[in-house]
Each structure stands twice: as structure tokens, then as C-alpha cells.
Short mmCIF file of C-alpha atoms in Angstrom, two decimals:
data_model
loop_
_atom_site.label_atom_id
_atom_site.label_comp_id
_atom_site.label_asym_id
_atom_site.label_seq_id
_atom_site.Cartn_x
_atom_site.Cartn_y
_atom_site.Cartn_z
CA SER X 1 152.84 -98.77 221.79
CA MET X 2 151.27 -102.28 223.20
CA PHE X 3 152.01 -101.56 226.58
CA ALA X 4 150.26 -98.08 226.73
CA LEU X 5 147.58 -98.87 224.75
CA THR X 6 147.08 -102.07 227.13
CA GLY X 7 147.35 -99.24 230.23
CA LEU X 8 144.78 -97.59 228.47
CA PHE X 9 142.32 -100.14 228.05
CA ALA X 10 142.39 -101.22 231.59
CA VAL X 11 141.92 -97.59 232.76
CA LEU X 12 138.97 -97.22 230.46
CA LEU X 13 137.64 -100.74 231.77
CA LEU X 14 138.06 -99.79 234.96
CA CYS X 15 136.22 -96.59 234.25
CA PRO X 16 132.68 -97.69 234.96
CA PHE X 17 133.87 -98.56 238.42
CA GLY X 18 134.79 -95.06 239.25
CA VAL X 19 138.67 -96.00 239.98
CA GLY X 20 139.35 -95.66 236.36
CA ILE X 21 138.33 -92.09 236.01
CA PRO X 22 140.69 -90.14 238.07
CA SER X 23 143.56 -92.13 236.58
CA LEU X 24 142.53 -91.71 232.90
CA ALA X 25 144.06 -88.00 232.44
CA PRO X 26 147.70 -89.44 234.21
CA MET X 27 147.33 -92.50 231.87
CA ILE X 28 146.85 -90.18 228.89
CA ARG X 29 150.27 -88.21 229.82
CA LEU X 30 151.97 -91.68 230.29
CA ALA X 31 151.15 -92.87 227.13
CA ARG X 32 152.35 -90.11 225.81
CA LEU X 33 155.83 -90.80 226.39
CA PRO X 34 156.05 -93.90 223.63
CA VAL X 35 154.52 -91.44 221.26
CA ARG X 36 157.31 -88.64 221.95
CA VAL X 37 159.64 -91.04 221.61
CA ASP X 38 158.31 -92.07 218.03
CA ARG X 39 157.83 -88.75 216.94
CA ARG X 40 161.79 -87.79 217.51
CA GLN X 41 162.48 -91.34 215.87
CA ALA X 42 160.30 -89.83 212.68
CA ALA X 43 162.10 -86.51 212.60
CA ARG X 44 165.32 -87.91 212.96
CA HIS X 45 164.77 -90.70 209.87
CA LEU X 46 162.97 -87.96 207.64
CA GLY X 47 165.67 -85.18 208.80
CA GLU X 48 162.88 -82.59 209.90
CA ALA X 49 161.33 -81.72 212.67
CA ILE X 50 157.54 -82.74 214.26
CA PRO X 51 156.82 -80.68 216.83
CA GLU X 52 154.60 -81.18 219.54
CA PRO X 53 150.90 -80.46 219.42
CA TYR X 54 150.14 -80.56 223.02
CA ARG X 55 148.28 -77.57 224.40
CA ASP X 56 148.21 -76.50 228.34
CA GLY X 57 144.98 -78.18 230.34
CA SER X 58 143.26 -81.74 230.63
CA PRO X 59 144.75 -84.07 227.86
CA LEU X 60 140.96 -85.33 227.76
CA LYS X 61 140.24 -82.20 226.19
CA ASP X 62 143.02 -81.93 223.89
CA PRO X 63 142.94 -82.74 220.24
CA ALA X 64 146.12 -83.95 219.93
CA THR X 65 145.08 -87.01 222.13
CA ARG X 66 142.98 -88.65 219.26
CA ARG X 67 145.97 -88.70 216.99
CA ASP X 68 147.66 -90.13 219.37
CA LEU X 69 145.85 -92.97 219.97
CA ALA X 70 145.40 -93.46 216.54
CA TRP X 71 149.33 -93.43 216.16
CA LEU X 72 149.37 -95.94 219.16
CA ALA X 73 146.93 -98.46 217.46
CA ILE X 74 149.04 -98.33 214.18
CA HIS X 75 152.27 -98.46 215.56
CA ALA X 76 151.24 -101.53 217.98
CA ALA X 77 150.27 -103.50 214.73
CA THR X 78 152.73 -102.26 212.14
CA GLY X 79 155.37 -101.80 214.52
CA THR X 80 155.29 -105.19 215.65
CA ILE X 81 155.11 -107.02 212.59
CA LEU X 82 158.21 -105.01 211.17
CA GLY X 83 160.15 -105.45 214.10
CA ALA X 84 159.83 -109.01 213.51
CA LEU X 85 160.29 -109.06 210.19
CA ALA X 86 163.25 -107.15 210.26
CA PHE X 87 165.08 -109.11 213.01
CA GLY X 88 163.60 -112.62 211.16
CA LEU X 89 164.60 -111.70 207.44
CA PRO X 90 168.34 -111.83 207.54
CA LEU X 91 168.39 -114.58 209.88
CA GLY X 92 166.00 -116.70 207.77
CA ALA X 93 168.02 -116.18 204.70
CA LEU X 94 170.79 -116.79 206.08
CA GLN X 95 169.30 -120.33 207.67
CA GLN X 96 167.95 -121.29 204.35
CA VAL X 97 171.61 -120.60 202.54
CA VAL X 98 173.47 -122.48 205.25
CA PHE X 99 171.04 -125.22 205.27
CA ALA X 100 171.48 -125.85 201.59
CA PHE X 101 175.36 -126.99 202.18
CA VAL X 102 174.61 -128.66 205.81
CA TRP X 103 172.08 -131.01 204.60
CA PRO X 104 173.93 -133.91 203.33
CA THR X 105 175.89 -134.12 206.91
CA VAL X 106 172.07 -134.66 208.50
CA PRO X 107 170.54 -138.06 208.02
CA GLY X 108 167.02 -137.53 206.47
CA GLY X 109 167.66 -133.70 205.79
CA ILE X 110 166.78 -130.44 207.31
CA GLU X 111 163.33 -128.95 207.81
CA GLY X 112 164.07 -125.03 206.94
CA SER X 113 161.35 -122.49 206.66
CA PHE X 114 158.09 -122.76 205.56
CA GLY X 115 158.23 -126.32 205.89
CA LEU X 116 161.09 -127.07 203.67
CA VAL X 117 162.57 -130.19 204.01
CA VAL X 118 166.21 -129.92 202.06
CA ASN X 119 167.32 -133.49 201.89
CA SER X 120 168.47 -133.00 198.27
CA TRP X 121 170.07 -131.44 195.63
CA PRO X 122 167.33 -129.71 193.87
CA MET X 123 165.63 -129.06 197.48
CA ALA X 124 168.94 -127.08 198.68
CA ALA X 125 168.75 -124.98 195.36
CA LEU X 126 165.30 -124.17 196.26
CA SER X 127 166.51 -123.26 200.10
CA VAL X 128 169.35 -121.05 198.32
CA LEU X 129 166.65 -119.11 195.86
CA THR X 130 164.12 -118.51 199.12
CA GLY X 131 167.03 -117.49 201.31
CA VAL X 132 167.48 -115.34 198.53
CA ALA X 133 163.94 -113.99 198.48
CA MET X 134 164.11 -113.34 201.76
CA ALA X 135 166.94 -111.29 201.68
CA ALA X 136 165.23 -109.43 199.10
CA ALA X 137 162.59 -108.56 201.20
CA ALA X 138 164.82 -107.47 203.87
CA LEU X 139 166.50 -105.04 201.58
CA LEU X 140 162.98 -103.56 201.15
CA LEU X 141 162.36 -102.56 204.83
CA PRO X 142 164.28 -99.17 204.74
CA ARG X 143 161.23 -97.98 202.38
CA VAL X 144 158.58 -99.56 204.62
CA ALA X 145 160.45 -97.95 207.74
CA ARG X 146 160.36 -94.19 205.29
CA TRP X 147 156.51 -94.89 205.02
CA LYS X 148 156.02 -95.71 208.62
CA ALA X 149 157.95 -92.39 209.37
CA ARG X 150 155.74 -90.07 207.11
CA THR X 151 152.60 -91.60 208.47
CA ALA X 152 153.99 -91.17 212.14
CA GLN X 153 154.76 -87.43 210.75
CA ARG X 154 151.11 -87.25 209.14
CA LEU X 155 149.45 -88.52 212.27
CA LEU X 156 151.74 -86.79 215.09
CA LYS X 157 151.86 -83.17 213.87
CA PRO X 158 149.53 -80.89 214.82
CA ALA X 159 146.45 -80.32 212.54
CA PRO X 160 146.68 -77.43 210.86
CA GLY X 161 143.50 -75.75 212.62
CA VAL X 162 145.65 -75.84 216.10
CA VAL X 163 148.85 -74.21 214.62
CA LEU X 164 146.86 -71.43 213.34
CA ALA X 165 144.75 -71.07 216.65
CA ASP X 166 148.21 -71.40 218.57
CA ARG X 167 149.51 -68.43 216.21
CA ILE X 168 146.74 -66.17 216.45
CA ALA X 169 146.60 -66.65 220.39
CA GLU X 170 150.74 -65.81 220.59
CA LEU X 171 149.92 -62.83 217.99
CA THR X 172 147.06 -61.25 220.44
CA ALA X 173 149.41 -62.06 223.29
CA THR X 174 152.21 -60.26 221.95
CA ARG X 175 150.00 -57.28 220.61
CA ALA X 176 148.18 -56.96 223.61
CA ALA X 177 151.90 -56.31 225.33
CA ALA X 178 152.90 -53.94 222.61
CA LEU X 179 149.86 -52.11 223.40
CA GLU X 180 150.45 -51.97 227.23
CA ALA X 181 153.69 -50.68 226.90
CA HIS X 182 152.57 -48.16 224.34
CA GLY X 183 149.72 -46.94 226.94
CA ALA X 184 152.53 -47.02 229.78
CA GLU X 185 154.98 -45.17 227.61
CA LEU X 186 152.19 -42.16 226.87
CA ARG X 187 151.12 -41.96 230.32
CA ARG X 188 154.73 -41.08 231.09
#
């Protein structure tokens, strides 16, 4: 998401010079690739499909483009932080617990997370408590992942008006085909 946003921003910066204008539509199509991946991941996480809301034609006129850009911005900000927490919290918890038992072998103590210097048994107990708190926070990450998937579903599914307009267009086309077939039948 960060790369897609950076690319779109670079193209927008080039638009006043005329270079970015022809490359804006292809860049939007390219930015839809990570959005499609996020849509599939959210659908897999929630257990229900999220249909693609894109219409034929220029992505500049597609109403789904704004929703995609909003999702890219949200995902770039929250996804980076959540990814770091998902990786760092379990490792930090393990580090704090290990430091609590290894500190006597290191002269002067060991500096752990949050600037906590483990150089005595009370500090070692505090280090273990910090590790337990970090592990408890890591256990909350699946809830945050569900929130992120629901947010993706809300932003990446087709807008209600778009679904209705597409359905009306489909019904109009099938009705016209049926009337044409009926007219051909009457002419025979």
C-alpha cells in the first residue's frame, strides 16, 4: 500500500508538467493490485466474498477509485503499525522474560524494552511483568485483524447505489434481449 500511494503521489506531482497526466489512469489500475490482495485477504478472514466494484472504462471516472484510495491510505498507516506489533510484541515478550533470568550473568545488568535495566531481582520481576503484558497485548492482535478486515469490507465492497445501477443495467439488457427474441419469434 505504501508503494502504491508513493507511486500515485509521484504521478500526481508530475501532472502539472504534463508527464503525469497520461500515466495517471495506468497508475490507478496498478494501485488496484494491492487493493485486490487486501480484498481477498479480508474476504478470507471474514468468510464472505467481497465483490469487485470496478466498472468498465476509465478508472478516473470510476466511483470505486475514491474508496480504493481511502483504503490505501488507511492500510498504509495501520498496516505498517500492526505488522510491526504482530512481529515485535511476541519477540519483545520473550526477550523480557529471558532477560529476567539471564541478568546475573551480565555485569551491570541488561537493558531491555522501554529502557528498563534489569540489574536486580525486583527489576527482573518487573521485566517478567512487562513480558506478560506484551504477550497479553499480542493476544489482542486477532481482534485488531478482524477490525481491519471489517473496515476493508466496508470500504472495498461496491457502494449500494453502484450495485443497484449495475443490476438495473443487467436487467435492462436481459429484457431487451428477451424482447428481441420475442420479436424474431413473432416475425417467423
